[in-house]
């Protein structure tokens, strides 16, 4: 039985390979999807940081503040 995430991916990939049959072989043969997914997560995190002013970036980079701690303190 597939998990919800696996089913969601299967649905997406079914449409992707239907519209891009040549891409199916690449999806199967490419061996580094885990690393690429991590790179994409890093890119998305970087995108958030790109909107911050230099002073805030410097404080984060030097460990003076923690984004996670700040968010934990926000109302849910």
PDB file of C-alpha atoms in Angstrom:
ATOM      1  CA  UNK A   1       0.000   0.000   0.000  1.00  0.00           C
ATOM      2  CA  UNK A   2       1.321   3.429  -0.950  1.00  0.00           C
ATOM      3  CA  UNK A   3       1.648   6.259   1.527  1.00  0.00           C
ATOM      4  CA  UNK A   4      -0.125   9.546   0.829  1.00  0.00           C
ATOM      5  CA  UNK A   5       3.161  11.080  -0.307  1.00  0.00           C
ATOM      6  CA  UNK A   6       3.931   8.158  -2.607  1.00  0.00           C
ATOM      7  CA  UNK A   7       0.441   8.359  -4.112  1.00  0.00           C
ATOM      8  CA  UNK A   8       0.779  12.096  -4.622  1.00  0.00           C
ATOM      9  CA  UNK A   9       4.130  11.602  -6.349  1.00  0.00           C
ATOM     10  CA  UNK A  10       2.758   8.733  -8.452  1.00  0.00           C
ATOM     11  CA  UNK A  11      -0.121  10.949  -9.609  1.00  0.00           C
ATOM     12  CA  UNK A  12       2.245  13.788 -10.508  1.00  0.00           C
ATOM     13  CA  UNK A  13       4.765  11.517 -12.234  1.00  0.00           C
ATOM     14  CA  UNK A  14       2.023   9.744 -14.162  1.00  0.00           C
ATOM     15  CA  UNK A  15       0.999  13.034 -15.716  1.00  0.00           C
ATOM     16  CA  UNK A  16       4.607  14.115 -16.202  1.00  0.00           C
ATOM     17  CA  UNK A  17       5.607  10.943 -18.039  1.00  0.00           C
ATOM     18  CA  UNK A  18       2.402  10.939 -20.079  1.00  0.00           C
ATOM     19  CA  UNK A  19       3.240  14.446 -21.340  1.00  0.00           C
ATOM     20  CA  UNK A  20       6.991  13.809 -21.524  1.00  0.00           C
ATOM     21  CA  UNK A  21       7.566  10.155 -22.492  1.00  0.00           C
ATOM     22  CA  UNK A  22      11.273  10.737 -23.108  1.00  0.00           C
ATOM     23  CA  UNK A  23      11.634  11.941 -19.523  1.00  0.00           C
ATOM     24  CA  UNK A  24      10.538   8.571 -18.133  1.00  0.00           C
ATOM     25  CA  UNK A  25      13.896   6.909 -18.806  1.00  0.00           C
ATOM     26  CA  UNK A  26      15.716   9.817 -17.192  1.00  0.00           C
ATOM     27  CA  UNK A  27      13.521   9.593 -14.092  1.00  0.00           C
ATOM     28  CA  UNK A  28      14.306   5.894 -13.811  1.00  0.00           C
ATOM     29  CA  UNK A  29      18.033   6.058 -14.534  1.00  0.00           C
ATOM     30  CA  UNK A  30      18.951   9.191 -12.570  1.00  0.00           C
ATOM     31  CA  UNK A  31      20.409   7.973  -9.292  1.00  0.00           C
ATOM     32  CA  UNK A  32      20.736  11.164  -7.267  1.00  0.00           C
ATOM     33  CA  UNK A  33      17.154  12.280  -6.560  1.00  0.00           C
ATOM     34  CA  UNK A  34      17.714  12.382  -2.789  1.00  0.00           C
ATOM     35  CA  UNK A  35      20.635  14.815  -3.088  1.00  0.00           C
ATOM     36  CA  UNK A  36      18.747  16.938  -5.614  1.00  0.00           C
ATOM     37  CA  UNK A  37      15.723  17.125  -3.311  1.00  0.00           C
ATOM     38  CA  UNK A  38      17.972  18.372  -0.516  1.00  0.00           C
ATOM     39  CA  UNK A  39      19.492  20.961  -2.850  1.00  0.00           C
ATOM     40  CA  UNK A  40      15.984  22.152  -3.745  1.00  0.00           C
ATOM     41  CA  UNK A  41      15.083  22.463  -0.051  1.00  0.00           C
ATOM     42  CA  UNK A  42      18.275  24.479   0.448  1.00  0.00           C
ATOM     43  CA  UNK A  43      17.410  26.675  -2.543  1.00  0.00           C
ATOM     44  CA  UNK A  44      13.960  27.369  -1.103  1.00  0.00           C
ATOM     45  CA  UNK A  45      15.452  28.266   2.275  1.00  0.00           C
ATOM     46  CA  UNK A  46      17.898  30.536   0.487  1.00  0.00           C
ATOM     47  CA  UNK A  47      15.008  32.193  -1.312  1.00  0.00           C
ATOM     48  CA  UNK A  48      13.510  33.172   2.045  1.00  0.00           C
ATOM     49  CA  UNK A  49      16.845  34.551   3.219  1.00  0.00           C
ATOM     50  CA  UNK A  50      17.296  36.562   0.023  1.00  0.00           C
ATOM     51  CA  UNK A  51      14.514  38.903   1.136  1.00  0.00           C
ATOM     52  CA  UNK A  52      16.197  39.839   4.427  1.00  0.00           C
ATOM     53  CA  UNK A  53      18.344  42.929   4.969  1.00  0.00           C
ATOM     54  CA  UNK A  54      22.096  42.534   5.508  1.00  0.00           C
ATOM     55  CA  UNK A  55      21.969  43.159   9.278  1.00  0.00           C
ATOM     56  CA  UNK A  56      19.508  40.324   9.814  1.00  0.00           C
ATOM     57  CA  UNK A  57      21.494  37.994   7.544  1.00  0.00           C
ATOM     58  CA  UNK A  58      24.686  38.800   9.429  1.00  0.00           C
ATOM     59  CA  UNK A  59      23.022  38.073  12.779  1.00  0.00           C
ATOM     60  CA  UNK A  60      21.776  34.715  11.485  1.00  0.00           C
ATOM     61  CA  UNK A  61      25.156  33.857   9.938  1.00  0.00           C
ATOM     62  CA  UNK A  62      26.988  34.646  13.187  1.00  0.00           C
ATOM     63  CA  UNK A  63      24.544  32.608  15.261  1.00  0.00           C
ATOM     64  CA  UNK A  64      23.296  35.652  17.192  1.00  0.00           C
ATOM     65  CA  UNK A  65      19.699  34.788  16.326  1.00  0.00           C
ATOM     66  CA  UNK A  66      17.870  31.620  15.323  1.00  0.00           C
ATOM     67  CA  UNK A  67      15.042  31.731  12.810  1.00  0.00           C
ATOM     68  CA  UNK A  68      13.626  28.530  14.307  1.00  0.00           C
ATOM     69  CA  UNK A  69      13.603  30.025  17.824  1.00  0.00           C
ATOM     70  CA  UNK A  70      11.954  33.218  16.591  1.00  0.00           C
ATOM     71  CA  UNK A  71       9.245  31.284  14.757  1.00  0.00           C
ATOM     72  CA  UNK A  72       8.654  29.046  17.798  1.00  0.00           C
ATOM     73  CA  UNK A  73       7.887  32.236  19.758  1.00  0.00           C
ATOM     74  CA  UNK A  74       5.261  33.407  17.276  1.00  0.00           C
ATOM     75  CA  UNK A  75       1.581  32.676  17.835  1.00  0.00           C
ATOM     76  CA  UNK A  76       0.445  29.593  15.949  1.00  0.00           C
TER      77      UNK A  76
END
